[in-house]
Short mmCIF file of C-alpha atoms and ligand atoms in Angstrom, two decimals:
data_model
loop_
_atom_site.label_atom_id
_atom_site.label_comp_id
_atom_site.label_asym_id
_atom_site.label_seq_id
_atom_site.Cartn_x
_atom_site.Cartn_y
_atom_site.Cartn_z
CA UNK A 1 25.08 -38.79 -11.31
CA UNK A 2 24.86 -35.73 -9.00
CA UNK A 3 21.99 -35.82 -6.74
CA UNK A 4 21.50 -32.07 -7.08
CA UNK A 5 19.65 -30.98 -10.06
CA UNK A 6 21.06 -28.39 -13.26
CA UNK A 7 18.02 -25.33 -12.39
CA UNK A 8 19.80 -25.36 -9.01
CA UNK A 9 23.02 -24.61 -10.52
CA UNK A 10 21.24 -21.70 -12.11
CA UNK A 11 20.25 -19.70 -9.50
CA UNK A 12 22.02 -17.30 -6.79
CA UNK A 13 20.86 -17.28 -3.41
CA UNK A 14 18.96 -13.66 -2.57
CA UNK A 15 21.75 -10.81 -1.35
CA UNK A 16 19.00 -9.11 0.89
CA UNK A 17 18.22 -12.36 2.67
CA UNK A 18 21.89 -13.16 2.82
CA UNK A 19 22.45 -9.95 4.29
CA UNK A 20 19.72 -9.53 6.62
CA UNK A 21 20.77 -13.32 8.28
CA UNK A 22 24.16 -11.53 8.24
CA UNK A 23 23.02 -9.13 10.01
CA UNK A 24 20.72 -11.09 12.71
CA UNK A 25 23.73 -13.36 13.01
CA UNK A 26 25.89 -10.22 14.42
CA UNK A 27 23.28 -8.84 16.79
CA UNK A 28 23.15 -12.55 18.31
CA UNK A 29 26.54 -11.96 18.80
CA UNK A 30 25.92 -8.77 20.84
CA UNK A 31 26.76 -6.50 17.73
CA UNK A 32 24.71 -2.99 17.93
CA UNK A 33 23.73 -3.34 14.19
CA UNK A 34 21.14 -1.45 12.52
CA UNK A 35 19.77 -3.31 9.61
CA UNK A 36 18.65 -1.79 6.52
CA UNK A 37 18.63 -4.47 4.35
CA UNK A 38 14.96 -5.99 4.53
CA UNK A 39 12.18 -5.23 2.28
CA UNK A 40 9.36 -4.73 4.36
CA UNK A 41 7.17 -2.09 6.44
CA UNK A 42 8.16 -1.89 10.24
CA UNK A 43 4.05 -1.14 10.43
CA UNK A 44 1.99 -3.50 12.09
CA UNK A 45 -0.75 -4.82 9.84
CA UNK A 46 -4.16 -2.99 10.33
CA UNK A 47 -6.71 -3.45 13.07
CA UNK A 48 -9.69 -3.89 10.13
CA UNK A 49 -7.56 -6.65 8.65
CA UNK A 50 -6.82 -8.30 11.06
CA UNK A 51 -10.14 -8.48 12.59
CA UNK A 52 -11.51 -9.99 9.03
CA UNK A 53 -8.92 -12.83 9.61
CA UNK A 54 -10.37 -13.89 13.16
CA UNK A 55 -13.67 -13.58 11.54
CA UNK A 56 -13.17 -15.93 9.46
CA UNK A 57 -11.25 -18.12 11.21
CA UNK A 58 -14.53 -18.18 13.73
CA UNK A 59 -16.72 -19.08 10.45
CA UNK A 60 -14.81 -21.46 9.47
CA UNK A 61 -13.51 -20.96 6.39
CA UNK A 62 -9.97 -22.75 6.94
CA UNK A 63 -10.47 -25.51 4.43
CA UNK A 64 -8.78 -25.63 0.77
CA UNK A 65 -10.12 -22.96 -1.54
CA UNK A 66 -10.18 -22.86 -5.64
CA UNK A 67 -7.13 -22.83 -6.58
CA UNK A 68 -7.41 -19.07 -8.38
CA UNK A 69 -8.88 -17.91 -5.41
CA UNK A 70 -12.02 -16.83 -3.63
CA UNK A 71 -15.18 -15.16 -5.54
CA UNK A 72 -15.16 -12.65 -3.18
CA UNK A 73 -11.37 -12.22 -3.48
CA UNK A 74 -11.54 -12.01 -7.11
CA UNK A 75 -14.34 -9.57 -7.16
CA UNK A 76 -12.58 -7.53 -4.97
CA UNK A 77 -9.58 -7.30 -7.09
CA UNK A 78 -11.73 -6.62 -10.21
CA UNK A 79 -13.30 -3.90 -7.96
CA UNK A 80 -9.48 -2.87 -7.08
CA UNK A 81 -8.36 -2.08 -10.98
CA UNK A 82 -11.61 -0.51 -11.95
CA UNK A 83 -11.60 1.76 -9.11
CA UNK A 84 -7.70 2.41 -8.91
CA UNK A 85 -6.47 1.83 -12.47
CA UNK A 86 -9.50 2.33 -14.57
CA UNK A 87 -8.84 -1.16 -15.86
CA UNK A 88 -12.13 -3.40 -16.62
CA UNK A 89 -11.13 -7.44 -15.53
CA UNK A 90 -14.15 -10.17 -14.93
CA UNK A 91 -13.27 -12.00 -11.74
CA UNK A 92 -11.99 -14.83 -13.96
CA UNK A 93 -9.14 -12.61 -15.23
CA UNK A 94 -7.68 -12.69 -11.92
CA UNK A 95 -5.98 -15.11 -9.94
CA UNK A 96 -4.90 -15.11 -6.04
CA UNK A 97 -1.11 -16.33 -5.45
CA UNK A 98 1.04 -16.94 -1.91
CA UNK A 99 2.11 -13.78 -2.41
CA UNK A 100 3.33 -11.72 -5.49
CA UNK A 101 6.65 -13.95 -6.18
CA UNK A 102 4.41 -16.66 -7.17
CA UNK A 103 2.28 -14.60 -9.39
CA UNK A 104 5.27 -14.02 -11.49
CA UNK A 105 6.62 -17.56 -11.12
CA UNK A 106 3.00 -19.05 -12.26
CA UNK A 107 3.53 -16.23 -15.09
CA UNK A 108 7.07 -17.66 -16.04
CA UNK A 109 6.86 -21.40 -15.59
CA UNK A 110 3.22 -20.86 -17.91
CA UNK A 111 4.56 -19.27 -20.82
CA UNK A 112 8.70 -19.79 -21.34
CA UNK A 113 10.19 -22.45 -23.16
CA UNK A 114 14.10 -22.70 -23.33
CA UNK A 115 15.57 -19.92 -24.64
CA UNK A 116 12.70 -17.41 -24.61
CA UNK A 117 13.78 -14.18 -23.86
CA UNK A 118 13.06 -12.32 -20.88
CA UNK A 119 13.98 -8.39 -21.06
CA UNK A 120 14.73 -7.01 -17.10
CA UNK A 121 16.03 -3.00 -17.10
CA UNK A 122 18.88 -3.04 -14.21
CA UNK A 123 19.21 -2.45 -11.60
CA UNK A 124 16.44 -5.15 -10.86
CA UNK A 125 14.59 -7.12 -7.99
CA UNK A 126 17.34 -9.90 -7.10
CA UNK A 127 14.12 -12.62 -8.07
CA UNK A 128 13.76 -11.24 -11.29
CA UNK A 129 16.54 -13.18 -13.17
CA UNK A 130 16.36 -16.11 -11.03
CA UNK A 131 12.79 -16.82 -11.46
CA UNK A 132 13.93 -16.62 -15.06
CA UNK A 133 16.61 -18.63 -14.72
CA UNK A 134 14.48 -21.60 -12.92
CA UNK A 135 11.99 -21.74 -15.85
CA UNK A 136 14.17 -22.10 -18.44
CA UNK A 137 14.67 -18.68 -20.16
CA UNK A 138 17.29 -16.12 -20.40
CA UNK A 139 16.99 -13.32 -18.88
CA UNK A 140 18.03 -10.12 -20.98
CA UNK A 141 19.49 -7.19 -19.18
CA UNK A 142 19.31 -3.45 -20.03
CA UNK A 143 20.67 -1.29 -18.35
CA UNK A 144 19.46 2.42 -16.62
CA UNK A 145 21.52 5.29 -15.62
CA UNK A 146 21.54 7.47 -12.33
CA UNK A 147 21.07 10.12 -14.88
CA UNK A 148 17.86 9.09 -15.82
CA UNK A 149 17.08 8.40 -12.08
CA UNK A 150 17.38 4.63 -12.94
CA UNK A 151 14.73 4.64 -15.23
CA UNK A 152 14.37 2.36 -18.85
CA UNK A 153 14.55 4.58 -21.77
CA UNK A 154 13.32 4.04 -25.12
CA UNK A 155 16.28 3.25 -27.36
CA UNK A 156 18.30 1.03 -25.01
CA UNK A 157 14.49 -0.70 -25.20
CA UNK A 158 14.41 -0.93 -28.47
CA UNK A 159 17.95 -2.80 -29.36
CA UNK A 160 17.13 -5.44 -26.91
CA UNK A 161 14.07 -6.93 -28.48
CA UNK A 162 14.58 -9.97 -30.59
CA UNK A 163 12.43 -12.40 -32.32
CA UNK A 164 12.92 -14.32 -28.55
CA UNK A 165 11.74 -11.65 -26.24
CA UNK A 166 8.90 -13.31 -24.49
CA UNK A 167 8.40 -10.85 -21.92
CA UNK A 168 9.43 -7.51 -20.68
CA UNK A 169 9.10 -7.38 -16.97
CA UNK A 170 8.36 -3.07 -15.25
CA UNK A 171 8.42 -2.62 -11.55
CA UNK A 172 7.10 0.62 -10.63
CA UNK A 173 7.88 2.47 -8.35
CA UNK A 174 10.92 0.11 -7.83
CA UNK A 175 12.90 -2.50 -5.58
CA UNK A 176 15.98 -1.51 -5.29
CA UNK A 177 15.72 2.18 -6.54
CA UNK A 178 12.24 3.35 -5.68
CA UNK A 179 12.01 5.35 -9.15
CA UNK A 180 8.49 5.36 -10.43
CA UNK A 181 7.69 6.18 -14.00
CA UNK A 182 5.33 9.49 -15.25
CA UNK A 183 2.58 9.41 -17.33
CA UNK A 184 4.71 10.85 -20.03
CA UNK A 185 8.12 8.19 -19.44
CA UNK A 186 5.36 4.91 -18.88
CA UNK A 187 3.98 6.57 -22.66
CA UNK A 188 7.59 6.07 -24.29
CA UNK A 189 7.90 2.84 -23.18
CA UNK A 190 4.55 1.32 -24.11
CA UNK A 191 5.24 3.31 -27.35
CA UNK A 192 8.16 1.00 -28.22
CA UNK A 193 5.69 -1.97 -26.92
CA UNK A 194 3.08 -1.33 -29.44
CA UNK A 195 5.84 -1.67 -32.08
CA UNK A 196 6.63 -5.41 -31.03
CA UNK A 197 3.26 -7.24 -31.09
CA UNK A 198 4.58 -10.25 -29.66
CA UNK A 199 6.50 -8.71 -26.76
CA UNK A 200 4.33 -9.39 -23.53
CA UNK A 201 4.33 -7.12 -20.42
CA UNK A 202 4.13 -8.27 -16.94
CA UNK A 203 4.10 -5.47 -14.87
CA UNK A 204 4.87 -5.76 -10.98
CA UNK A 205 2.84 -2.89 -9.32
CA UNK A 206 4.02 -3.84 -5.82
CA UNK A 207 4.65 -0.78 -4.95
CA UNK A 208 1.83 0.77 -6.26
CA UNK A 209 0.65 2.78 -2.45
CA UNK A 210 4.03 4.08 -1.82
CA UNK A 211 4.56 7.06 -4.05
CA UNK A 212 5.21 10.70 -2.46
CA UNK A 213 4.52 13.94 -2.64
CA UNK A 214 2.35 14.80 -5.75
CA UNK A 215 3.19 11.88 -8.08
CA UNK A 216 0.50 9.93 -9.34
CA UNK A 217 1.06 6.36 -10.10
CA UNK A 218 0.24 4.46 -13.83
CA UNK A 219 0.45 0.79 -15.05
CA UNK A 220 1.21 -0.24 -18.44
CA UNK A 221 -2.33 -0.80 -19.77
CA UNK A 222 -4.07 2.24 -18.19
CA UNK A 223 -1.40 4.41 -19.93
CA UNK A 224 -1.72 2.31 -23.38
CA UNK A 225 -4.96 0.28 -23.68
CA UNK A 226 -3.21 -1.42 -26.78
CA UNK A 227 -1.35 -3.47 -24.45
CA UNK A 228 -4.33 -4.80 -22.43
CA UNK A 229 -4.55 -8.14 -24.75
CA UNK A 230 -0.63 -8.96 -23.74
CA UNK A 231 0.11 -7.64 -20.12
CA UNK A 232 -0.39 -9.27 -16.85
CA UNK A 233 -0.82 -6.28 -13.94
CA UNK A 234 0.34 -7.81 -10.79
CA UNK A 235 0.08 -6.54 -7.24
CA UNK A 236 -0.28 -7.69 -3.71
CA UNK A 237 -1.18 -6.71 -0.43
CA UNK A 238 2.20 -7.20 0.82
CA UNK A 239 3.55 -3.46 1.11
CA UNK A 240 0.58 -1.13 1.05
CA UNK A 241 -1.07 -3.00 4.01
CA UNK A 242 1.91 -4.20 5.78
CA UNK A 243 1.39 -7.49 5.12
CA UNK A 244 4.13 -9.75 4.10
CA UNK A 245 3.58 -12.74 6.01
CA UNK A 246 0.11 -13.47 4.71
CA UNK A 247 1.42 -14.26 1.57
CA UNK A 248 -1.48 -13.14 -0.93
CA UNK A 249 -0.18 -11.83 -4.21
CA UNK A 250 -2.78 -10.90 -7.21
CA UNK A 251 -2.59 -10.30 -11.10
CA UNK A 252 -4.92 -9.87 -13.66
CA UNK A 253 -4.81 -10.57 -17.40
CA UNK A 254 -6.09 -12.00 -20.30
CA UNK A 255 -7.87 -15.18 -20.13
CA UNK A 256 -5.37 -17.81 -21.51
CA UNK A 257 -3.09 -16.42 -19.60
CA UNK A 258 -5.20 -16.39 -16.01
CA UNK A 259 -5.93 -20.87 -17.56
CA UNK A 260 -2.59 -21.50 -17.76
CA UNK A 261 -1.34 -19.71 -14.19
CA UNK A 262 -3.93 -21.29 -12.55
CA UNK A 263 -3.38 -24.95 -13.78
CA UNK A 264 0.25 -24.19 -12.68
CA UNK A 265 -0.80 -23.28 -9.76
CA UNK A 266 -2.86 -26.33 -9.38
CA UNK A 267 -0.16 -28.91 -8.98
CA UNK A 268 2.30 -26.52 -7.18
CA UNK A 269 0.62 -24.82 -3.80
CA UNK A 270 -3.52 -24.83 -5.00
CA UNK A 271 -5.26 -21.94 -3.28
CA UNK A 272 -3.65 -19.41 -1.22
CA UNK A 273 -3.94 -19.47 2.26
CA UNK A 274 -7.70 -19.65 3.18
CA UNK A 275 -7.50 -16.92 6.18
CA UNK A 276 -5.56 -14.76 4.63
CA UNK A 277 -7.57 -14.74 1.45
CA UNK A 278 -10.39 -13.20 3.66
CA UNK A 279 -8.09 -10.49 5.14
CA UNK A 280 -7.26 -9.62 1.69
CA UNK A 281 -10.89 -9.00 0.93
CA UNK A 282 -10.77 -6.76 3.55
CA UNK A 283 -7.81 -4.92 2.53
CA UNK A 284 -8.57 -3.92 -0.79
CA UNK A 285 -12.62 -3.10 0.33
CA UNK A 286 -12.01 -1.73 3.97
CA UNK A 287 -11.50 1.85 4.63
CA UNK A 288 -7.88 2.58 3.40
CA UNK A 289 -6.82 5.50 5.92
CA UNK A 290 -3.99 3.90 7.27
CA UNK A 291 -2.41 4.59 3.56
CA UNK A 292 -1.86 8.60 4.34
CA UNK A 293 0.02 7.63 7.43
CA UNK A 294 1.99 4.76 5.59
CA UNK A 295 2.96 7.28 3.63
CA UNK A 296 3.49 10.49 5.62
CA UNK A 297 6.22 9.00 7.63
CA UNK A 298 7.49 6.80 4.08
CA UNK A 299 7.78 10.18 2.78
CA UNK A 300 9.57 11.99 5.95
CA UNK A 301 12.28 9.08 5.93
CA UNK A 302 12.69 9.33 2.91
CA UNK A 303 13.78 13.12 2.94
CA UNK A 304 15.63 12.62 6.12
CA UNK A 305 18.12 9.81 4.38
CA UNK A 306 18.40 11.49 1.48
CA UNK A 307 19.64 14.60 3.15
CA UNK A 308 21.93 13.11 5.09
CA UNK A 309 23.21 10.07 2.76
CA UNK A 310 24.23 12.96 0.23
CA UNK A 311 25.85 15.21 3.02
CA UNK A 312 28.06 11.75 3.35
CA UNK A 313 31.50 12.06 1.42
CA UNK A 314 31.83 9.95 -1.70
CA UNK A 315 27.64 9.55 -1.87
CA UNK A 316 25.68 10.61 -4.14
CA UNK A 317 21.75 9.46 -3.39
CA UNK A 318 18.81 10.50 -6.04
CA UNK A 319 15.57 11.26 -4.66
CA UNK A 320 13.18 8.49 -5.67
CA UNK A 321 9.29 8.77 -6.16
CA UNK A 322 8.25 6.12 -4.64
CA UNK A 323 8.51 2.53 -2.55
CA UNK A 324 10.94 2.80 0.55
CA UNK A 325 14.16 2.21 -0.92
CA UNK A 326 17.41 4.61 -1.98
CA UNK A 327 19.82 3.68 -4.33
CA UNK A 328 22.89 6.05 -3.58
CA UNK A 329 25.96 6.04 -6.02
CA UNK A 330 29.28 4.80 -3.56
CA UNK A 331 31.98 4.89 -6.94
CA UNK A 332 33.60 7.50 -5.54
CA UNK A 333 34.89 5.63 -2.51
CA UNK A 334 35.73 2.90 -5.19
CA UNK A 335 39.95 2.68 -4.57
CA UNK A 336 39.62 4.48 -1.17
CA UNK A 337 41.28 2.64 2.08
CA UNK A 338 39.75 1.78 5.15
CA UNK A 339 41.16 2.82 8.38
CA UNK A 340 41.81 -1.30 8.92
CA UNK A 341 43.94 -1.03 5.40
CA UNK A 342 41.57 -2.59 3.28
CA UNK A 343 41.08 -1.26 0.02
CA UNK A 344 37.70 -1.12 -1.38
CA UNK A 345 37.06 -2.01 -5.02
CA UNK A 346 33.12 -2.89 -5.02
CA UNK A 347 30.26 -1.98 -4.12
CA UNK A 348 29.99 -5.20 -2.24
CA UNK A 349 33.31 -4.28 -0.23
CA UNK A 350 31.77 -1.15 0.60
CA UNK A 351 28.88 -2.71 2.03
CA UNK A 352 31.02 -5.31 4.45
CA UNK A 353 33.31 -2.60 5.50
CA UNK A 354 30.62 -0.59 6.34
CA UNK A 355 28.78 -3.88 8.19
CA UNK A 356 32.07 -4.49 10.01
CA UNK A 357 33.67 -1.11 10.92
CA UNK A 358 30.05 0.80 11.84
CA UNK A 359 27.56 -1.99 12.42
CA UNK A 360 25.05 -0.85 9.36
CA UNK A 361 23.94 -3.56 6.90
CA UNK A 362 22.73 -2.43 3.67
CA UNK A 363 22.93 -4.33 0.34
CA UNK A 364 25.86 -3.98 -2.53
CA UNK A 365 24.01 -2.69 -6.16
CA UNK A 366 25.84 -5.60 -7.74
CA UNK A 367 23.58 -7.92 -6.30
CA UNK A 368 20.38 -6.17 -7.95
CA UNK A 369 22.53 -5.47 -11.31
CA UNK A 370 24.04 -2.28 -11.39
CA UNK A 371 27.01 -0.57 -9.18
CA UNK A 372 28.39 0.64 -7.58
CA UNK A 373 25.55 1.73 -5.43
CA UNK A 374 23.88 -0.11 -2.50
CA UNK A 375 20.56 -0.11 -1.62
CA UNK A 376 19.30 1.47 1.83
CA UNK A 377 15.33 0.38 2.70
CA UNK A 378 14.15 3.04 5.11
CA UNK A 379 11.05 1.02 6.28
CA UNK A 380 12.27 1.36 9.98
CA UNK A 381 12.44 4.13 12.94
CA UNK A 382 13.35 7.91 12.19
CA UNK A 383 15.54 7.14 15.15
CA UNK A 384 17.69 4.19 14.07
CA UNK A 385 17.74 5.69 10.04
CA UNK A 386 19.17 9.00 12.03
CA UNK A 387 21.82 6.79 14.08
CA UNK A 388 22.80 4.76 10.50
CA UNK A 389 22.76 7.43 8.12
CA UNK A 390 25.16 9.08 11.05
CA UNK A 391 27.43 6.41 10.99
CA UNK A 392 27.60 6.06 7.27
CA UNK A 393 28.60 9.51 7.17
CA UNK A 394 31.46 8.83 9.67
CA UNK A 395 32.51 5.69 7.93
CA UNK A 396 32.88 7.60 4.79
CA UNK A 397 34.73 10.52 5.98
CA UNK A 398 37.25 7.51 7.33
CA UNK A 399 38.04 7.05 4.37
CA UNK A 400 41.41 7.36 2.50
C1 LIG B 501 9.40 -5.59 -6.54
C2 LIG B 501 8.82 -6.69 -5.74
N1 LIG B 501 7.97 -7.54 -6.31
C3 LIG B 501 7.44 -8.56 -5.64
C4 LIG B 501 7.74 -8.78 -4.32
C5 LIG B 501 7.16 -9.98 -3.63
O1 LIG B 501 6.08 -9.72 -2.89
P1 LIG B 501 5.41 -10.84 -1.99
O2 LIG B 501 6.02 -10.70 -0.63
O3 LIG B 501 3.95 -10.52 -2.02
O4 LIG B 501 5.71 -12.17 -2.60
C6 LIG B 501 8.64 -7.93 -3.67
C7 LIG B 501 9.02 -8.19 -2.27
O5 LIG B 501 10.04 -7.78 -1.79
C8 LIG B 501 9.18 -6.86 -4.39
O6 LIG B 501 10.05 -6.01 -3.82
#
């Protein structure tokens, strides 16, 4: 009898968090690396947030909370949709997770049973299929095209729906490609929904802050109220209010749903962290002005490493809506040879080669589904995305 268990052998550890020890690992070394591999803003959290968090420290409120989550959290989030989504949820249609990877764990490990199919457009966040994976069910892939800037369409939609399909899980704008669906594309995919009454949607709204320029963002049941009765909205504080290491993750959904999360939830973690539960408050009621300036120099980066990743030979980089990631196409420098000799056939070669011969980590496209791209997150200095994107260029024009 093996003493590790059969979910374990079902899993993959995460590429980004592979890559970004990788890439730590070097710079210990005395490598000049510049990593662009981790998913989170280079902001510091805000002032107002923080403040809430010492507050309430100072009141004491550090003791176990309801599982779900605060009432003042939960009204707050209510307060959040209404206000930002024009979607109506009572405080008990929400719940409060350690961040938003629980939410959609609690989501998973609630509602699959073995075999339930779970439908995931590629290229996808690396948890996706894992978290799938872990609780039981099989993740079904569909694939996207750079053509349609990496974005689900209808018919591909359509075949993959069986009798099984549990779920279909969105991610808009998204990790690893930053697209972010219209109005009008959000409307063909919810029209295919509607046809498939037992299809569920849980939509991860992460991203939600980060869109640019004029786009304006939708979820799933703002778009097509039909779906309301069978779609979990998830979101977080994580990347809007640079906040990853708080850990608070929301959702909101029908009731049963919100029950059965919950009692998950009960015998896993219970409430989210106590402290950070107030600075969430905080977050989604406080003024919100540090958004524009998220987003102004989101936005700049942006434009500066798309420029310069497509002035790169053998790159070709769309120019995504939103979040603070870029997806570029490397397959033409798939067969090319390295000045060391080595012949690259993947994406994930590309990405070493580039790691080893310029010092610039990024993460292969095979690892989030579809290549051979790699995935660039801009969330750091104008400065060091200037010195990488210069050194991608060189190590591409080394090729032969
Ligand atoms: C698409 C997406 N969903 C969810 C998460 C998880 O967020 P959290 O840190 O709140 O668990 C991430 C984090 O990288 C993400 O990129």
């Amino acid at each position: 009898m093996g003493f590790l268990s059969d979910a374990l052998s079902r899993i993959k550890p995460s590429a980004t968090i592979v890559i970004t020890q990788k890439a730590r690992d070097l710079k210990a070394q005395g490598r000049d690396v510049i990593s662009l591999s981790v998913g989170e803003p280079d902001f510091d959290t805000p002032d107002n947030i923080k403040e809430a968090a010492i507050a309430a420290i100072r009141r004491g409120e550090t003791k176990y909370t309801p599982v779900s989550g605060i009432v003042p959290l939960r009204e707050a989030i209510a307060r959040k949709f209404k206000r930002e989504n024009g979607l109506d949820y009572k405080p008990s249609q929400t719940i409060v997770s350690t961040g938003g990877k629980q939410v959609i764990y609690n989501a998973l490990l609630a509602t699959l049973n073995p075999g339930d199919e779970v439908i995931i457009p590629t290229p996808y966040w690396v948890s996706y299929p894992e978290m799938v994976g872990l609780c039981g069910g099989k993740a079904v892939f569909v694939d996207t095209t750079m053509e349609h800037n990496f974005k689900l369409q209808p018919e591909p939609l359509e075949r993959a729906i069986t009798p099984k399909t549990k779920w279909i899980i969105l991610n808009s704008p998204s990790n690893p490609t930053g697209a972010a669906y219209t109005r009008e594309e959000m409307k063909a995919i919810t029209d295919v929904l509607m046809r498939h009454p037992h299809v569920w949607v849980l939509t991860d709204d992460m991203y939600e802050h980060l869109t640019y320029g004029d786009f304006e963002f939708v979820t799933p049941a703002q778009v097509e109220p039909g779906l309301y009765d069978r779609t979990l909205t998830m979101n977080g504080v994580s990347k809007a209010y640079a906040m990853t290491g708080w850990r608070i993750g929301y959702a909101a959904g029908p009731d049963q749903l919100i029950k059965a999360m919950d009692f998950v939830q009960g015998q896993q973690t219970s409430g989210a962290a106590s402290i950070s539960q107030w600075a969430a408050v905080e977050a989604l009621d406080g003024p919100q002005d540090h958004l524009p300036r998220f987003k102004k120099a989101f936005e700049e980066r942006r434009d500066l490493v798309v420029s310069m990743l497509n002035q790169a030979k053998y790159l070709k980089c769309p120019m995504p809506e939103g979040a603070f990631y870029v997806y570029p196409s490397c397959a033409e420098a798939m067969g090319k040879t390295t000045p060391s000799g080595k012949v690259l056939r993947t994406d994930e070669d590309f990405v070493s080669e580039l790691l080893e011969a310029e010092g610039v980590a990024a993460v292969h496209g095979s690892a989030f589904g579809l290549g051979p791209n790699f995935r660039i997150s801009y969330a750091t200095s104008n400065a060091a995305l200037e010195d990488a994107c210069n050194r991608i260029q060189r190590f591409c024009g080394s090729l032969r």
